[in-house]
XYZ file of C-alpha atoms in Angstrom:
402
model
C 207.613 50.689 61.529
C 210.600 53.138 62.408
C 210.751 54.190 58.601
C 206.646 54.840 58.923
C 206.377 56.172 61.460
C 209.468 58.234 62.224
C 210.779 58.321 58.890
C 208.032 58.700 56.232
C 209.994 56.595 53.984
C 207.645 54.254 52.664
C 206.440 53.217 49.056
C 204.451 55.418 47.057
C 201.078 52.871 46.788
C 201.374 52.949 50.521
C 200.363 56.390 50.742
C 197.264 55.744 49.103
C 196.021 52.494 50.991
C 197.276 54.714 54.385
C 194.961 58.000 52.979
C 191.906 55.505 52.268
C 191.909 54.175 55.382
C 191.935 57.338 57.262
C 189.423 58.655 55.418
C 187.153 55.874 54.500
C 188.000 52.958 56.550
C 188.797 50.799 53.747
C 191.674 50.245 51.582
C 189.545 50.971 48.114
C 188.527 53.972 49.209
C 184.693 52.981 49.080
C 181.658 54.670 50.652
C 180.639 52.924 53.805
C 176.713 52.763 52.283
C 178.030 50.788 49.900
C 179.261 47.839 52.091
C 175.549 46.247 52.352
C 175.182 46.439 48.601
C 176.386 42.921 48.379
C 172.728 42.065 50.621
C 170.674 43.719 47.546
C 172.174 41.597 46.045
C 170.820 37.950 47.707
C 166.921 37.010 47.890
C 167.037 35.748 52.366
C 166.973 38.160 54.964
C 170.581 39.026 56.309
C 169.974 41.120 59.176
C 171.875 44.564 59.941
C 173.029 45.537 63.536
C 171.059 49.140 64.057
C 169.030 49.022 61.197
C 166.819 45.850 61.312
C 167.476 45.128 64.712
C 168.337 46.902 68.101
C 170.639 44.346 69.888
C 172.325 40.994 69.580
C 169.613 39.451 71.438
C 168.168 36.538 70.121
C 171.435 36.051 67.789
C 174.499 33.456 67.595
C 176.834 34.361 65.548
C 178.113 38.195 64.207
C 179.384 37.877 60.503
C 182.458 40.124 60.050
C 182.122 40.316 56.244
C 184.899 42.665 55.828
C 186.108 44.932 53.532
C 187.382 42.639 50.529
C 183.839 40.328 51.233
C 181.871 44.033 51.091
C 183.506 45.360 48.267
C 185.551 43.105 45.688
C 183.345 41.732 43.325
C 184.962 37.896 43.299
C 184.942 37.965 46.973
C 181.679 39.294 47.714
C 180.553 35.528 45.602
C 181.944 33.992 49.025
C 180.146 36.349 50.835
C 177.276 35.615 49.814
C 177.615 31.904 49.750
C 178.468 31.923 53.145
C 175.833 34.064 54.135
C 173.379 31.713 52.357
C 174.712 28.483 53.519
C 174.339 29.853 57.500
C 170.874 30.762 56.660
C 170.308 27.141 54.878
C 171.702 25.608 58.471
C 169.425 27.488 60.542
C 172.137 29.611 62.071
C 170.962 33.240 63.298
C 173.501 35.917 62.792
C 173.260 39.463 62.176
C 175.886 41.762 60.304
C 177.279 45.184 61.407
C 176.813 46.744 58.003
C 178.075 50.318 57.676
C 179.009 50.078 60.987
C 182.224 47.897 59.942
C 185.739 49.636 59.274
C 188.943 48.112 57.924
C 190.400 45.576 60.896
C 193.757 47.268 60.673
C 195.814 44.517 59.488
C 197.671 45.825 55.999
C 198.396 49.341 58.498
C 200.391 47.448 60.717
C 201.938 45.165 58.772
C 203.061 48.117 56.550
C 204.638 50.170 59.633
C 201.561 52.445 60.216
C 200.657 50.978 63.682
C 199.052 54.601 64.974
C 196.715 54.141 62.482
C 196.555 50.723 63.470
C 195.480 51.845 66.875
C 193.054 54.409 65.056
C 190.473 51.432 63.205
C 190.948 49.030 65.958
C 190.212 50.680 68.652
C 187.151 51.734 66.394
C 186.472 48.248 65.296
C 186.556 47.146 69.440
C 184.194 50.027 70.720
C 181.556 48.980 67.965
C 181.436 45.163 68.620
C 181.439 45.752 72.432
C 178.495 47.946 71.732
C 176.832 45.305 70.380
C 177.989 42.528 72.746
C 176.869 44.565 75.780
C 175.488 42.261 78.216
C 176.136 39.025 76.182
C 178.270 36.511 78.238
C 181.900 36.177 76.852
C 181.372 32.852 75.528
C 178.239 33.823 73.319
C 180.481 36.861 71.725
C 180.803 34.793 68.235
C 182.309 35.917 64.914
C 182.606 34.446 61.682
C 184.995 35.621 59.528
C 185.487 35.134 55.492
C 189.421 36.507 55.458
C 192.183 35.035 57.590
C 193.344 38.686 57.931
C 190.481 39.488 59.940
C 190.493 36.345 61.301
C 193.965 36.808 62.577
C 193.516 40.404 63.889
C 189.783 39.968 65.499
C 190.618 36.939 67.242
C 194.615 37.295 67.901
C 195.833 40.895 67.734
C 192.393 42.657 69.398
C 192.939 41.356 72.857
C 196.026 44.028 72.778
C 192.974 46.367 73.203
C 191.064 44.381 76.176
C 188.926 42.717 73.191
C 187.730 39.186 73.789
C 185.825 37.354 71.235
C 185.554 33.898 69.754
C 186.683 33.912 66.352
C 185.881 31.340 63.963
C 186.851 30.953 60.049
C 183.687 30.204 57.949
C 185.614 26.701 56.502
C 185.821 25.416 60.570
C 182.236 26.905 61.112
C 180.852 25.439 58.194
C 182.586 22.294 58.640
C 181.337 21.723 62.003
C 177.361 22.300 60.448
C 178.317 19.406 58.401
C 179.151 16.949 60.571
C 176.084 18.294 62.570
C 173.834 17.377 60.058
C 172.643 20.890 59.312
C 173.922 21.029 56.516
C 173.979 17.989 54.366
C 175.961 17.772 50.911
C 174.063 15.406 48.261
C 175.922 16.148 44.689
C 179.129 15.389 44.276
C 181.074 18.737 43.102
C 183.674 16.363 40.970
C 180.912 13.992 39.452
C 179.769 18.073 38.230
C 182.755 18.786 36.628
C 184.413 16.026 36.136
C 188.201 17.583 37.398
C 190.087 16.927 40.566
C 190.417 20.115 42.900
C 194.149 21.376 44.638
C 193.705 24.091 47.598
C 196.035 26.557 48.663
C 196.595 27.594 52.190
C 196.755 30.974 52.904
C 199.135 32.187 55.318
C 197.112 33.821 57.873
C 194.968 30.806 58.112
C 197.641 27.847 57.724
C 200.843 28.681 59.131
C 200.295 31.697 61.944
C 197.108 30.270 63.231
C 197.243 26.288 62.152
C 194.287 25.922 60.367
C 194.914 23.016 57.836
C 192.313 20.632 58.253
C 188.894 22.304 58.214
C 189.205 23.603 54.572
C 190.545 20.541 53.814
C 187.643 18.323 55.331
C 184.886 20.445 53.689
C 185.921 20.693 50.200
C 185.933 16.291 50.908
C 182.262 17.039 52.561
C 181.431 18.799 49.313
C 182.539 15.637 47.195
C 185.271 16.658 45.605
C 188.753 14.916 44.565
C 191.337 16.852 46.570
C 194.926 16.783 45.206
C 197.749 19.002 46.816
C 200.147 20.398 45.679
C 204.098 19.853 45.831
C 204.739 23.007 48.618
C 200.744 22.644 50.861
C 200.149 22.999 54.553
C 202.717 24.651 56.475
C 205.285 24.347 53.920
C 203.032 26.195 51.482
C 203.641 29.400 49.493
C 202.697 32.596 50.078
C 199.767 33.885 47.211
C 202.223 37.021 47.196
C 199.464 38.999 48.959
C 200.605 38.865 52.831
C 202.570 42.149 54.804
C 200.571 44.526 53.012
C 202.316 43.197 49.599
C 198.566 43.033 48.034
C 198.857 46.851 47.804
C 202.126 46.922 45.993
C 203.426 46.422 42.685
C 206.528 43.893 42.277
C 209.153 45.214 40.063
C 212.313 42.854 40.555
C 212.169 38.920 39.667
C 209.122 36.399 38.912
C 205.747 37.916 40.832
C 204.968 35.572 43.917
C 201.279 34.976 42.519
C 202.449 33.724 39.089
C 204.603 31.164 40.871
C 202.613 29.988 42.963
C 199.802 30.007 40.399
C 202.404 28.245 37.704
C 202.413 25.264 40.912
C 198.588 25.325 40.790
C 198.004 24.667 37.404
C 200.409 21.847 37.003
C 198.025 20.084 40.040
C 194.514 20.950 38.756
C 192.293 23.035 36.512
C 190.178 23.520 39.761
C 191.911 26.221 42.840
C 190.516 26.291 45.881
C 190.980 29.193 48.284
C 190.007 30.380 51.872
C 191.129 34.113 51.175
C 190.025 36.794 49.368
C 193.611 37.981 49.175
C 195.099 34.803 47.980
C 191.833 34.783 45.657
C 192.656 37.738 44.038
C 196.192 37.200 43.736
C 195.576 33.928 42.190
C 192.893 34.268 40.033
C 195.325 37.221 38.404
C 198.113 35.098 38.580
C 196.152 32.403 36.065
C 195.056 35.073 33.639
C 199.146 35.687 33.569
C 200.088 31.967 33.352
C 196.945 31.061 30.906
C 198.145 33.756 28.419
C 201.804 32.545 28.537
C 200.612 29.094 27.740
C 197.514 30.012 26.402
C 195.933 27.649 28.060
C 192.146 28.252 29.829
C 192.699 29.729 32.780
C 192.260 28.245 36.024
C 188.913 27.980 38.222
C 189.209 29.997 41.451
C 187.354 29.601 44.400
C 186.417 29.217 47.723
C 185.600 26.057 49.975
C 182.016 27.592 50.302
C 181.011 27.891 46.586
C 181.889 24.080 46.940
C 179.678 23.164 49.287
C 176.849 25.271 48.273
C 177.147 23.788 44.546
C 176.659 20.452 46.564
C 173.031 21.043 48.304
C 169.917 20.134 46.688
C 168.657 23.595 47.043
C 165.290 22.851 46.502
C 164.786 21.461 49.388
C 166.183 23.978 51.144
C 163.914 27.068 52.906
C 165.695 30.354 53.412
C 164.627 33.110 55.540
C 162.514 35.904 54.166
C 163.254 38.960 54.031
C 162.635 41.187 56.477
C 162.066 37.874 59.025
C 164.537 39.058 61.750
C 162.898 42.406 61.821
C 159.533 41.468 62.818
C 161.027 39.090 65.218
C 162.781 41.701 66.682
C 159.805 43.665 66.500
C 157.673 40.441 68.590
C 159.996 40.663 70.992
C 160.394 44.080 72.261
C 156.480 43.830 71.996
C 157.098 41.044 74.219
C 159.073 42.263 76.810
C 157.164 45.735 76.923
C 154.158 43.400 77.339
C 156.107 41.136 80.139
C 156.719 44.711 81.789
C 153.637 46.157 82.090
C 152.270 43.042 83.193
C 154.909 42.853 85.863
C 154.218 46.455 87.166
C 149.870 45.625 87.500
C 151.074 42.377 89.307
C 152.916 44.789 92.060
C 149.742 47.631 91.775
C 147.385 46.462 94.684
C 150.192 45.785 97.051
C 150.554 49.293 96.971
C 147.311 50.733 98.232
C 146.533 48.776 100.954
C 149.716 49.721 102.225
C 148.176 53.848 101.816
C 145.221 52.984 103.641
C 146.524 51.388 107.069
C 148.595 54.674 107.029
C 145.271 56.866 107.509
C 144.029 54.077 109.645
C 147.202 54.369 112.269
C 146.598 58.126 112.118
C 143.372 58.065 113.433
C 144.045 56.001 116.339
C 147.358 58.340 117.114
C 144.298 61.224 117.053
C 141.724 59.511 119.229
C 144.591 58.324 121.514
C 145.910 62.233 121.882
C 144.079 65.084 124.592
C 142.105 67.674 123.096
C 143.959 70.721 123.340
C 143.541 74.452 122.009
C 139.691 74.968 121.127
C 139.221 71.463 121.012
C 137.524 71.914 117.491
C 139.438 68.425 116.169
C 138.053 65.829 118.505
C 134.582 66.928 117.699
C 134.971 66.566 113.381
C 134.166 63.675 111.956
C 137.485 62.035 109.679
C 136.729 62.705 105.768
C 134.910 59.805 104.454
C 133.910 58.345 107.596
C 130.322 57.893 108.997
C 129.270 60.230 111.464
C 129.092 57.943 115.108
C 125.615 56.874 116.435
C 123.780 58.748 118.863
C 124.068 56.096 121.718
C 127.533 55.875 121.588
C 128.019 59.992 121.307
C 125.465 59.665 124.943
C 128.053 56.897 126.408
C 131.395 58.809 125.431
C 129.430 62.580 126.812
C 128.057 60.183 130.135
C 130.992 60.972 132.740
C 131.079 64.433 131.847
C 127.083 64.523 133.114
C 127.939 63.283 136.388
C 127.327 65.337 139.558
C 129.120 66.961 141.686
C 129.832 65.713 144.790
């Protein structure tokens, strides 16, 4: 951080991941309009924060796609799975869209914690936008990257942030044993090859995640087989302290090791990371051509489980469905309103009229003074008195004098 920050001294690729961030709020240096392009790309209705709906209301979970799941082709396939498989459970959850920016995490792991500062702070004023009056238990998000997962959920409260934070393989998992999602083919029978995972680092060994991966890729029917170094004494995909933006240009690379340990397990490598995906699935294309050998199958728990359902029986949002409910129920509530407000209407005038009523009686009650042209007119709207009672009101004034 002191060479970053105070120094300058930092590698050259850095520069370029620090300038894309600045200026576009994601390390590829992408347009922000094109971080929904991946929901063009899907036939259900993935609602966007400020664009198809107003508010959170109504909602359970917000989907942090992030920047990798937005932009990088092989992750945007997990994206999308998860995205489908929430919808196929019944789970309502929105997306920020354009209104995401880069979590932060390869800034400060790289020494650039100002700009660190810069996107979270950023990141924390948009999601408390649109958690505004939302109890702090309801403020879920899913996340497809452990990065995020790690920064959202462990680093943000640094900022006063307080969110759940959930990793799509423990959210998913728990829809499974819920019923709501219920595999029926067996991903192994498909293929016919047993499947190794590796554990990424954010997710495994700084936040303990080991089982829920593990437990869905066995939901999904598939024969699991680890590797020699799995769990927490598993090996880095070569992608983690901002390494994934940096060339390697002493020893063996990190991925091709790791990927070398893969291969020898199974033809099939699961992932929970779109890091460790990348890094891997580059890594085989390396090791496949040394051996040549076919290279290795890469990816994550959620293509598993989706290849799994019996789609057909499966009924995904339309879209544009969140939109018109959003639409039914500000219609609703203007409706409850207005309702509300002629409810509390003739309360109000009866409460005008006793007014007059009392100042009448405070007129009567008070002497005629001046030309005493007041006691003699007749109150607007009222009918004029009868003769007989004028005669008995003007009788003591006829009397004689004795």
């Amino acid at each position: 951080r002191y060479q970053v920050m105070e120094e300058s001294e930092f590698p050259g690729e850095l520069g370029l991941l620090f300038m894309n961030l600045e200026t576009k709020g994601n390390p590829w240096g992408q347009n922000a309009k094109d971080r929904t392009n991946w929901i063009d790309e899907v036939d259900f209705d993935v609602p966007v924060y400020g664009q198809d709906v107003a508010s959170f209301d109504g909602f359970e979970y917000l989907f942090w796609v992030g920047c990798a799941g937005a932009y990088e082709d092989r992750a945007k396939k997990t994206t999308k799975a998860v995205a489908e498989l929430l919808a196929a459970a019944g789970v309502k959850f929105l997306v920020l869209g354009t209104g995401e920016t880069c979590n932060g995490d390869s800034a400060r792991r790289s020494g650039n914690e100002f700009l660190f500062q810069q996107l979270a702070a950023q990141n924390v004023e948009t999601i408390n936008e649109l958690f505004e009056g939302v109890a702090t238990l309801d403020r879920k998000i899913v996340v497809t990257c452990p990065h995020c997962f790690n920064t959202i959920g462990r680093e943000y409260p640094q900022l006063g942030a307080n969110y759940t934070v959930a990793h799509h393989t423990q959210l998913l998992n728990r829809l499974v044993r819920d019923k709501k999602l219920v595999p029926v083919k067996s991903v192994s029978e498909q293929n016919g090859a047993p499947i190794t995972y590796h554990d990424p680092c954010f997710l495994g060994r700084h936040n303990k995640v080991y089982d829920a991966p593990r437990e869905l890729i066995g939901a999904s029917g598939a024969t699991l087989v680890e590797m020699p170094r799995h769990a927490d004494r598993g090996l880095c995909c070569g992608a983690g302290g901002a390494r994934m933006w940096m060339e390697e240009h002493i020893g063996k690379r990190v991925n091709v090791e790791r990927t070398e340990e893969a291969m020898d397990t199974a033809s099939t490598i699961a992932t929970g990371c779109p890091f460790c995906r990348v890094m891997i699935t580059d890594g085989g294309d390396d090791v496949a051509a040394a051996r040549n050998v076919e290279k290795a199958d890469v990816r994550d728990g959620a293509q598993l489980l989706l290849g799994s359902l019996d789609k057909s029986a499966i009924t995904l949002p339309d879209k544009g469905a969140a939109a018109k409910e959003s639409e039914k129920r500000a219609g609703a509530r203007v409706d409850a309103e207005a309702m509300a407000e002629a409810a509390a209407a003739p309360a109000a005038p009866a409460v005008e009229e006793a007014a007059p009523a009392a100042t009448t009686a405070a007129a009567a009650a008070k002497p005629v003074t001046g030309l005493g042209m007041a006691g003699a007119a007749k109150r607007p709207g009222a009918k004029k008195a009868a003769p007989s009672a004028q005669a008995s009101a003007s009788a003591p004034a006829a009397a004689p004098v004795k």
